[in-house]
XYZ file of C-alpha atoms in Angstrom:
602
model
C 12.757 -68.286 -184.292
C 14.990 -69.336 -181.768
C 17.701 -67.115 -182.476
C 18.493 -64.174 -180.431
C 16.243 -61.217 -180.392
C 17.094 -58.597 -182.477
C 18.799 -55.659 -180.813
C 17.579 -52.176 -181.482
C 20.325 -49.799 -182.748
C 20.984 -46.386 -181.025
C 18.778 -44.763 -183.569
C 15.710 -46.983 -182.627
C 15.887 -47.051 -178.765
C 12.566 -45.659 -176.972
C 13.467 -41.879 -175.625
C 13.462 -41.985 -171.724
C 10.648 -40.859 -169.687
C 11.024 -38.359 -167.051
C 11.021 -40.904 -164.202
C 13.810 -42.874 -166.045
C 15.790 -39.868 -166.631
C 15.533 -39.145 -162.928
C 17.064 -42.698 -162.234
C 19.761 -42.181 -164.513
C 20.565 -38.840 -162.888
C 20.455 -40.361 -160.011
C 22.891 -43.337 -160.582
C 25.462 -40.836 -162.248
C 25.055 -38.495 -158.963
C 25.764 -41.703 -156.604
C 29.005 -42.818 -159.014
C 30.108 -39.297 -158.805
C 29.745 -39.252 -154.619
C 31.509 -42.417 -154.380
C 34.450 -41.078 -156.361
C 34.540 -38.078 -154.403
C 34.620 -40.141 -151.518
C 37.298 -42.296 -152.580
C 39.628 -38.959 -153.414
C 38.865 -37.543 -150.133
C 39.688 -40.665 -148.129
C 43.065 -40.049 -149.741
C 43.262 -36.950 -148.212
C 44.596 -36.374 -144.401
C 42.283 -33.391 -143.423
C 39.604 -33.454 -146.433
C 37.147 -35.546 -144.591
C 36.665 -33.875 -141.228
C 33.251 -33.989 -140.105
C 31.728 -31.030 -139.543
C 30.838 -31.378 -135.789
C 34.493 -32.275 -135.344
C 33.287 -35.630 -133.639
C 35.127 -38.817 -134.128
C 32.400 -41.432 -134.740
C 32.825 -44.777 -133.292
C 33.192 -48.154 -135.535
C 29.502 -48.613 -134.851
C 28.678 -45.356 -136.084
C 30.934 -45.862 -139.122
C 28.678 -48.921 -139.864
C 25.338 -47.430 -139.237
C 25.358 -44.214 -141.527
C 22.219 -42.479 -142.996
C 20.746 -43.471 -146.207
C 22.481 -41.277 -149.146
C 20.277 -38.141 -149.909
C 18.456 -37.712 -153.162
C 19.090 -33.869 -153.237
C 20.628 -32.443 -156.281
C 22.334 -30.128 -153.915
C 24.238 -32.716 -152.008
C 26.679 -32.693 -154.846
C 28.182 -29.300 -153.404
C 28.929 -30.770 -149.938
C 26.890 -31.396 -146.877
C 25.888 -35.012 -148.044
C 25.227 -38.138 -145.924
C 27.936 -39.622 -148.352
C 30.668 -37.168 -147.242
C 29.616 -38.126 -143.892
C 29.825 -41.914 -144.589
C 33.631 -41.302 -145.094
C 35.348 -41.751 -141.857
C 37.054 -38.793 -140.822
C 40.583 -38.342 -140.643
C 41.791 -38.899 -137.042
C 42.293 -35.592 -135.349
C 45.766 -36.931 -133.690
C 46.815 -37.867 -136.982
C 46.027 -34.438 -138.071
C 47.939 -32.992 -135.292
C 50.681 -35.095 -135.798
C 51.363 -34.379 -139.537
C 50.937 -30.939 -138.799
C 53.804 -30.908 -136.535
C 55.724 -33.191 -138.731
C 55.442 -30.421 -141.141
C 58.072 -28.454 -139.402
C 58.713 -24.842 -139.196
C 57.997 -22.867 -136.218
C 56.471 -24.610 -133.145
C 53.151 -26.125 -133.391
C 50.632 -24.385 -130.657
C 47.335 -25.715 -131.628
C 44.559 -26.506 -134.728
C 41.417 -25.694 -134.630
C 38.506 -26.968 -136.700
C 35.664 -25.020 -138.385
C 33.318 -27.470 -140.022
C 35.727 -28.970 -142.437
C 38.302 -26.237 -142.505
C 41.411 -26.520 -140.468
C 43.565 -23.575 -138.897
C 46.910 -24.338 -137.688
C 48.484 -21.856 -135.031
C 52.368 -21.724 -134.635
C 54.625 -19.571 -132.606
C 56.414 -17.230 -134.608
C 60.496 -17.882 -134.295
C 61.016 -14.497 -132.834
C 58.198 -14.709 -130.316
C 58.546 -14.546 -126.497
C 58.705 -17.876 -124.595
C 56.052 -18.757 -122.552
C 57.064 -17.442 -119.223
C 53.818 -15.929 -117.685
C 53.265 -13.320 -121.037
C 49.972 -14.203 -121.361
C 48.578 -11.274 -119.009
C 50.715 -8.905 -120.565
C 49.546 -10.083 -123.935
C 46.195 -9.299 -122.852
C 46.576 -6.028 -121.454
C 48.411 -5.010 -124.574
C 46.542 -6.795 -127.144
C 44.090 -4.181 -129.301
C 42.227 -7.090 -131.186
C 43.214 -8.094 -134.579
C 45.175 -5.718 -136.459
C 45.090 -7.739 -140.180
C 46.140 -4.405 -141.658
C 49.931 -4.965 -140.220
C 49.798 -8.868 -140.764
C 52.329 -10.219 -143.220
C 50.775 -12.445 -145.495
C 51.607 -15.330 -147.954
C 50.576 -18.109 -149.585
C 52.163 -21.862 -149.766
C 52.791 -23.843 -152.899
C 49.755 -26.194 -151.778
C 47.411 -22.725 -152.154
C 47.186 -22.374 -148.086
C 47.203 -19.060 -146.674
C 49.570 -18.023 -144.001
C 50.117 -14.882 -141.787
C 51.969 -13.629 -139.252
C 50.611 -11.407 -136.682
C 51.762 -8.848 -134.128
C 50.783 -10.950 -131.462
C 53.316 -13.561 -132.225
C 51.165 -16.012 -134.242
C 51.838 -17.667 -137.261
C 48.419 -18.752 -138.783
C 48.042 -20.853 -142.004
C 44.618 -21.893 -143.193
C 44.152 -24.807 -145.580
C 43.342 -24.033 -149.056
C 39.582 -23.419 -149.887
C 38.541 -24.388 -153.276
C 35.404 -22.614 -154.716
C 33.507 -26.008 -154.511
C 34.271 -25.821 -150.945
C 32.838 -22.185 -150.898
C 29.735 -22.974 -152.668
C 29.347 -26.114 -150.916
C 29.338 -23.636 -147.368
C 26.995 -21.393 -148.992
C 24.320 -24.376 -150.169
C 24.447 -25.289 -146.711
C 23.891 -22.186 -145.032
C 20.940 -21.216 -146.833
C 19.568 -24.809 -148.132
C 20.501 -27.238 -145.689
C 19.685 -27.482 -141.695
C 22.718 -26.816 -138.982
C 24.076 -30.254 -138.483
C 22.657 -32.063 -141.621
C 22.386 -34.908 -142.172
C 22.768 -35.945 -138.405
C 20.465 -33.444 -137.143
C 17.765 -34.635 -139.539
C 15.755 -37.551 -140.202
C 16.758 -39.811 -142.999
C 13.303 -38.906 -144.679
C 13.732 -35.435 -144.652
C 15.689 -35.131 -148.008
C 13.363 -36.853 -149.813
C 10.644 -34.931 -148.611
C 12.360 -31.269 -149.310
C 13.539 -32.868 -152.863
C 9.849 -33.108 -153.914
C 8.826 -30.016 -152.327
C 10.850 -28.178 -154.320
C 10.048 -29.871 -157.250
C 6.104 -29.060 -156.689
C 7.298 -25.137 -155.926
C 9.198 -25.182 -159.068
C 6.031 -25.909 -161.018
C 3.846 -23.738 -158.841
C 5.906 -20.557 -159.301
C 5.880 -21.193 -163.267
C 2.335 -21.332 -163.091
C 1.806 -17.978 -161.033
C 3.146 -16.225 -163.961
C 0.525 -16.765 -166.199
C -2.199 -16.935 -163.607
C -1.115 -13.472 -162.759
C -1.343 -12.671 -165.959
C -4.730 -13.693 -166.751
C -6.304 -12.004 -163.591
C -4.456 -8.431 -164.743
C -5.892 -9.343 -168.331
C -9.324 -9.929 -166.788
C -9.368 -6.539 -164.783
C -8.852 -4.680 -167.903
C -5.092 -3.495 -167.240
C -4.299 -3.582 -170.863
C -5.805 -5.126 -174.626
C -2.281 -5.311 -175.570
C -0.471 -8.595 -174.471
C 2.573 -6.869 -174.105
C 0.644 -4.758 -171.560
C -0.557 -7.711 -169.876
C 2.874 -9.205 -169.846
C 4.594 -6.318 -168.340
C 2.183 -5.942 -165.579
C 2.517 -9.454 -164.753
C 6.212 -9.305 -164.714
C 6.256 -6.299 -162.636
C 3.947 -7.681 -160.265
C 6.103 -11.440 -160.363
C 8.969 -9.309 -159.464
C 7.634 -7.594 -156.609
C 6.573 -11.112 -155.277
C 10.052 -12.562 -156.141
C 11.656 -9.934 -154.018
C 9.592 -11.292 -151.048
C 10.538 -14.888 -151.999
C 14.043 -13.770 -151.983
C 13.589 -12.284 -148.461
C 12.512 -15.849 -147.167
C 15.433 -17.473 -148.744
C 18.071 -14.969 -147.369
C 16.560 -15.318 -143.986
C 16.785 -19.259 -143.669
C 20.484 -18.780 -142.777
C 19.342 -17.752 -139.224
C 17.318 -20.903 -138.767
C 19.166 -22.143 -136.019
C 18.871 -18.692 -134.131
C 15.306 -18.725 -134.663
C 15.069 -22.117 -132.526
C 17.261 -20.295 -129.733
C 16.167 -16.544 -129.484
C 12.578 -17.059 -131.002
C 11.165 -14.497 -128.818
C 13.453 -11.561 -129.899
C 13.210 -12.806 -133.754
C 9.291 -12.706 -133.493
C 9.391 -9.243 -132.340
C 11.977 -8.190 -134.971
C 9.735 -9.485 -137.476
C 6.722 -7.711 -136.387
C 8.491 -4.497 -136.291
C 9.479 -5.690 -139.935
C 5.940 -6.126 -141.001
C 5.284 -2.488 -139.967
C 8.127 -1.100 -141.715
C 6.691 -3.075 -144.875
C 3.273 -1.532 -144.178
C 4.696 1.819 -144.161
C 6.383 1.251 -147.150
C 3.651 0.341 -148.673
C 1.783 3.447 -147.627
C 4.312 5.571 -149.124
C 3.587 3.959 -152.572
C 0.504 6.830 -153.039
C 2.887 9.516 -152.438
C 5.567 8.606 -155.102
C 3.764 6.092 -157.705
C 6.927 6.433 -159.579
C 8.751 4.165 -157.491
C 5.829 2.310 -157.237
C 7.861 -0.963 -157.693
C 11.090 -0.255 -155.795
C 8.879 0.610 -152.813
C 6.709 -2.406 -153.236
C 9.731 -4.896 -153.652
C 11.156 -3.456 -150.537
C 7.820 -3.683 -148.490
C 7.325 -7.347 -149.891
C 10.939 -8.209 -148.825
C 10.151 -7.008 -145.513
C 7.118 -8.452 -144.933
C 8.088 -12.102 -146.111
C 10.915 -11.816 -143.810
C 8.568 -10.854 -140.990
C 6.298 -14.228 -142.383
C 9.245 -16.417 -142.311
C 10.076 -15.179 -138.569
C 6.431 -15.602 -137.314
C 6.142 -19.061 -139.315
C 9.265 -20.514 -137.915
C 8.281 -19.522 -134.077
C 5.081 -20.734 -134.220
C 5.774 -24.064 -133.904
C 7.981 -24.040 -130.980
C 5.505 -21.745 -129.231
C 2.401 -23.772 -129.869
C 4.477 -26.793 -128.564
C 4.569 -25.058 -125.109
C 0.755 -25.086 -125.011
C 0.180 -28.348 -126.341
C 0.206 -30.661 -122.941
C -1.801 -33.572 -124.318
C -0.042 -34.615 -127.543
C -2.264 -32.283 -129.366
C -0.005 -30.261 -131.038
C -1.924 -30.075 -134.522
C -5.366 -29.537 -132.503
C -3.729 -26.627 -130.778
C -2.131 -25.032 -134.007
C -5.294 -25.249 -136.058
C -7.404 -23.744 -133.300
C -4.868 -20.885 -132.903
C -4.582 -20.025 -136.474
C -8.396 -20.100 -136.607
C -8.454 -17.268 -133.902
C -5.754 -15.564 -135.936
C -8.178 -15.617 -139.111
C -11.071 -14.659 -137.473
C -9.499 -11.381 -135.908
C -7.708 -10.648 -139.190
C -11.283 -11.309 -140.700
C -13.044 -8.685 -137.954
C -10.020 -6.070 -138.311
C -10.398 -5.693 -142.007
C -13.984 -4.873 -141.546
C -13.220 -2.469 -138.690
C -10.491 -1.070 -141.280
C -13.402 -0.722 -143.945
C -15.466 1.204 -141.609
C -12.980 3.455 -140.264
C -12.009 4.200 -143.670
C -15.665 5.613 -144.673
C -15.039 8.375 -142.138
C -12.253 9.870 -144.322
C -9.830 9.926 -141.394
C -6.242 11.462 -141.659
C -4.301 8.119 -143.224
C -1.013 8.961 -141.294
C -2.285 9.456 -137.763
C -4.514 6.610 -137.893
C -1.926 4.372 -139.400
C 0.718 5.381 -136.394
C -1.921 4.473 -133.900
C -3.057 1.151 -135.308
C 0.876 0.010 -135.867
C 1.429 1.203 -131.914
C -1.762 -0.849 -131.216
C -0.067 -3.826 -133.387
C 3.535 -3.674 -131.550
C 2.041 -3.448 -128.178
C 0.014 -6.609 -128.858
C 2.958 -8.029 -130.528
C 5.153 -7.666 -127.152
C 2.275 -8.827 -124.749
C 1.766 -11.752 -127.002
C 5.584 -12.623 -126.681
C 5.434 -12.201 -122.759
C 2.698 -14.456 -122.132
C 5.002 -17.540 -123.626
C 6.941 -19.296 -120.907
C 9.348 -21.742 -122.471
C 10.835 -24.378 -120.238
C 14.699 -23.972 -120.850
C 17.392 -21.312 -120.821
C 18.718 -19.400 -123.843
C 21.531 -17.423 -124.373
C 19.196 -14.119 -123.038
C 17.176 -16.171 -120.317
C 20.617 -17.680 -119.028
C 22.171 -14.154 -118.740
C 19.439 -13.042 -116.822
C 19.290 -16.081 -114.647
C 23.058 -16.313 -114.104
C 23.186 -12.409 -113.234
C 19.961 -12.920 -110.808
C 21.764 -16.100 -109.383
C 25.201 -14.738 -108.690
C 23.720 -11.484 -107.134
C 21.158 -12.934 -104.557
C 22.148 -16.666 -104.799
C 18.660 -17.718 -105.581
C 17.576 -18.992 -109.083
C 14.953 -17.129 -110.852
C 11.869 -19.485 -111.727
C 9.764 -20.299 -115.449
C 7.520 -17.407 -115.022
C 10.182 -14.815 -113.541
C 12.951 -15.929 -115.860
C 10.726 -15.451 -118.996
C 9.022 -12.382 -117.751
C 12.317 -10.655 -117.310
C 14.061 -12.089 -120.641
C 16.261 -9.342 -122.145
C 14.519 -8.978 -125.456
C 16.222 -5.622 -126.497
C 19.944 -5.849 -127.196
C 20.117 -2.682 -124.679
C 18.484 -4.253 -122.348
C 21.013 -7.023 -121.408
C 24.406 -6.041 -119.941
C 26.257 -8.970 -121.038
C 24.766 -8.913 -124.558
C 27.438 -9.663 -127.380
C 30.158 -9.884 -124.486
C 29.940 -13.762 -124.087
C 31.618 -15.123 -127.352
C 30.990 -19.027 -127.472
C 33.038 -21.162 -129.976
C 35.443 -18.466 -130.263
C 38.636 -18.773 -132.684
C 42.032 -18.387 -131.012
C 43.248 -15.506 -132.845
C 40.280 -13.327 -131.271
C 40.497 -14.618 -128.080
C 43.824 -15.006 -127.365
C 46.327 -11.994 -128.064
C 49.477 -14.373 -128.270
C 50.731 -17.562 -127.475
C 51.228 -17.111 -123.742
C 47.419 -15.914 -123.293
C 46.680 -19.132 -124.623
C 49.074 -21.326 -122.744
C 47.659 -19.712 -119.488
C 44.013 -20.339 -120.652
C 44.698 -24.087 -121.303
C 46.560 -24.389 -117.995
C 43.927 -22.577 -115.946
C 41.121 -24.691 -117.049
C 42.952 -27.943 -117.448
C 40.740 -31.119 -117.562
C 37.718 -29.178 -118.448
C 36.508 -29.034 -122.457
C 36.830 -25.634 -122.815
C 39.006 -22.665 -121.855
C 38.256 -18.584 -121.051
C 39.960 -15.583 -121.784
C 38.993 -11.948 -121.461
C 40.116 -9.352 -123.507
C 40.281 -5.792 -121.957
C 40.449 -3.948 -125.242
C 36.714 -5.412 -126.509
C 35.300 -6.146 -122.753
C 34.604 -9.432 -124.022
C 34.793 -12.866 -122.505
C 35.868 -15.615 -125.166
C 35.061 -19.140 -124.730
C 37.288 -21.850 -126.306
C 35.736 -25.011 -126.802
C 37.828 -28.164 -127.126
C 36.915 -30.713 -129.878
C 34.138 -33.334 -128.325
C 32.890 -30.670 -126.144
C 29.292 -31.835 -124.728
C 26.253 -29.592 -124.340
C 26.789 -29.400 -120.691
C 30.010 -28.366 -120.989
C 28.999 -25.283 -123.001
C 26.427 -24.679 -120.394
C 29.006 -24.494 -117.828
C 31.437 -22.347 -119.924
C 28.709 -19.984 -120.461
C 27.771 -19.956 -116.642
C 31.782 -19.103 -116.003
C 31.611 -16.337 -118.852
C 28.732 -14.859 -117.218
C 30.249 -15.206 -113.599
C 33.607 -13.609 -114.882
C 31.876 -10.572 -116.472
C 29.483 -10.263 -113.477
C 32.879 -9.831 -111.464
C 34.224 -7.199 -113.283
C 30.995 -5.270 -113.848
C 30.727 -5.360 -110.015
C 34.170 -4.085 -109.319
C 33.730 -1.237 -111.930
C 30.647 -0.108 -110.310
C 31.633 -0.455 -106.719
C 35.305 0.840 -107.374
C 37.293 -0.706 -104.434
C 34.557 -0.902 -102.154
C 32.437 -4.143 -101.344
C 29.426 -4.877 -102.889
C 26.121 -3.686 -100.996
C 24.476 -6.882 -101.153
C 26.760 -9.811 -100.164
C 25.762 -13.224 -100.707
C 25.244 -13.927 -96.527
C 22.866 -11.086 -96.878
C 20.912 -11.775 -99.902
C 20.753 -15.714 -98.400
C 19.202 -14.229 -95.249
C 17.039 -11.907 -96.468
C 15.646 -14.776 -99.212
C 13.092 -15.769 -96.725
C 12.656 -19.686 -95.017
C 12.309 -21.096 -98.612
C 15.899 -19.496 -100.105
C 17.347 -20.379 -96.433
C 16.446 -24.010 -96.810
C 17.590 -23.908 -100.578
C 21.137 -22.508 -99.534
C 21.706 -24.653 -96.467
C 20.973 -27.815 -98.584
C 22.748 -26.754 -101.643
C 25.946 -25.388 -100.345
C 25.080 -21.671 -100.667
C 24.793 -20.955 -97.008
C 25.890 -17.772 -95.206
C 29.044 -19.424 -93.767
C 31.149 -20.113 -96.903
C 28.944 -20.999 -99.882
C 30.063 -20.588 -103.151
C 28.072 -17.559 -104.041
C 29.314 -16.190 -100.706
C 32.978 -16.792 -102.003
C 31.941 -15.270 -105.003
C 30.844 -11.960 -103.528
C 34.235 -11.892 -101.389
C 36.282 -12.286 -104.665
C 34.259 -9.739 -106.009
C 34.834 -7.057 -103.199
C 38.427 -7.655 -103.069
C 40.103 -7.928 -106.306
C 43.427 -6.966 -105.039
C 44.328 -4.804 -108.232
C 42.441 -1.911 -109.502
C 39.201 -2.461 -111.269
C 39.105 -2.856 -115.114
C 42.966 -3.838 -115.180
C 44.378 -6.937 -116.962
C 45.463 -7.941 -113.183
C 41.692 -7.684 -112.096
C 40.586 -9.699 -114.896
C 43.443 -12.503 -114.254
C 42.217 -12.958 -110.603
C 38.760 -13.243 -111.423
C 39.676 -16.047 -114.264
C 41.422 -17.577 -111.336
C 38.359 -17.748 -109.051
C 36.016 -18.719 -112.084
C 38.681 -21.538 -112.853
C 38.981 -22.831 -109.426
C 36.755 -24.655 -107.021
C 34.600 -21.860 -106.388
C 33.734 -21.752 -110.162
C 33.055 -25.593 -110.087
C 30.939 -25.387 -107.193
C 29.166 -22.373 -108.714
C 28.221 -24.617 -111.777
C 26.850 -27.457 -109.289
C 24.834 -25.305 -107.478
C 23.162 -23.283 -110.317
C 22.192 -26.529 -112.065
C 20.881 -27.956 -108.803
C 18.613 -24.688 -108.246
C 17.703 -24.453 -111.952
C 16.087 -28.150 -111.859
C 14.588 -27.367 -108.778
C 12.890 -24.312 -110.282
C 11.686 -26.037 -113.182
C 13.970 -25.282 -115.915
C 14.707 -28.027 -118.478
C 18.430 -27.990 -118.594
C 18.647 -30.923 -121.100
C 16.837 -28.735 -123.562
C 19.216 -25.886 -123.077
C 20.035 -23.994 -126.567
C 22.839 -21.523 -126.584
C 23.638 -22.225 -130.049
C 27.992 -21.878 -129.848
C 29.792 -21.424 -133.065
C 31.495 -24.163 -134.620
C 34.806 -23.820 -134.030
C 36.580 -26.499 -131.843
C 40.187 -26.632 -130.586
C 42.784 -29.225 -130.654
C 45.616 -28.774 -128.311
C 49.147 -29.972 -129.770
């Protein structure tokens, strides 16, 4: 009686419940993460953080909670962030000690490292950067000499004099990047609250059961409508319907990769989503003409409409937030959706009434689509966002550089380029560029770093692509990114002015623009250094009107770069920020979404 209790045999153990199974699997996952973290700590470069920044000792001690997401096993988990990243200085020293060609720089994109060396036969750094920029024709990968190292790293020797080594990328890393792109927010886990992981895990479980139930409910609905008396026919109809809906859900999944872009360019994506919605409606309309192609047409239409739904739902909250001035975002959202639903019901009733008149389908559809798209454009135009994104910064910079006056919130939002062809600088400013695409050779990189010494970025210009490339150094701050983008727009503005006017001076120099801007502008100019007697905007116009080289040449680009990198460029950045703040812009909320590549100079 007092002896030890009998232990049940393996065959007599009670089966684990669902909750116990989840706990056991979670324990196994944590142990696997600890093993992976211990193994990564022994590798010199495997645990470099995605942002590339080195956490302080206090930050390392205050790591977020471990993620409970199953996909955290594929990378991007807080456990990986909890591992102290390898020292960037140690990484640079190790790359230099590896021997071989002269080390020029190292760049990190997420946790991937790329090492740039000078080819042994390349020309020395004796001012050959301008010649490289003039003669570079972009990346000619077809003529690169490729090889693979013993450790799996990939090596290339380019015509520009680069010897590039990419660290080996395992299949697990590729899968982790794919999962991170489509399922995790950019900057995860530092960019979200610790509770995000638990919330999304159980949300995924909920939708899993909901998706399984939808097959049976759809089958029952179709059977009740008399689709078929045979179960096989009901199942086929249900499966076809589910496949159509599944294509739409796939579109939602694929669209998630551009989540950060939605934050930055929400007006552009909202318009694009509405255009997709009308495209999907047109495909649905065409099914009556081609009934045999119903399933592919319906799937494509549902794909387009679900992409539009993601764009609308993702941009709705930021737009409503601009209207909520009394901490009443939920109330504004609820009332806004009520207005939309009421209008939808009234529109449906109007459509039923119009259908009774037997109007021609195609002209009626086109007329309604035009009204839909016009209303969408006016809806977007009525939103005034208080921060700069790439499009608004492009317009504001061009306006400021031309007139010396910063546009206000209403003007900046109303004149924001919403279509790619309406922005002359669209796609010509590459923030966070790689060294390979920014520099034709080591000489151009050395000149750029020397020219922008003391800053957290460097600019280059490639005449062959007519683009300005911004190299962001490790640890570049958001303010540095804004200054770099403004410098890039200033460079492009100068080159465009020279090309448009030839060798003659611009028609509206800065002193005239400042003098004709009224008393308010004259007061701003005199108080902020933009006066007619030698302010930064006046200096910019003087430099643009006398490049000292043929417009469009590499020498003209070098002269423009020299001005931007000098004191004139610094004063322009300071004046722009001051004028923007005075005009109501929230500079601390600026969203430019640079690429994740960061540069470490040897």
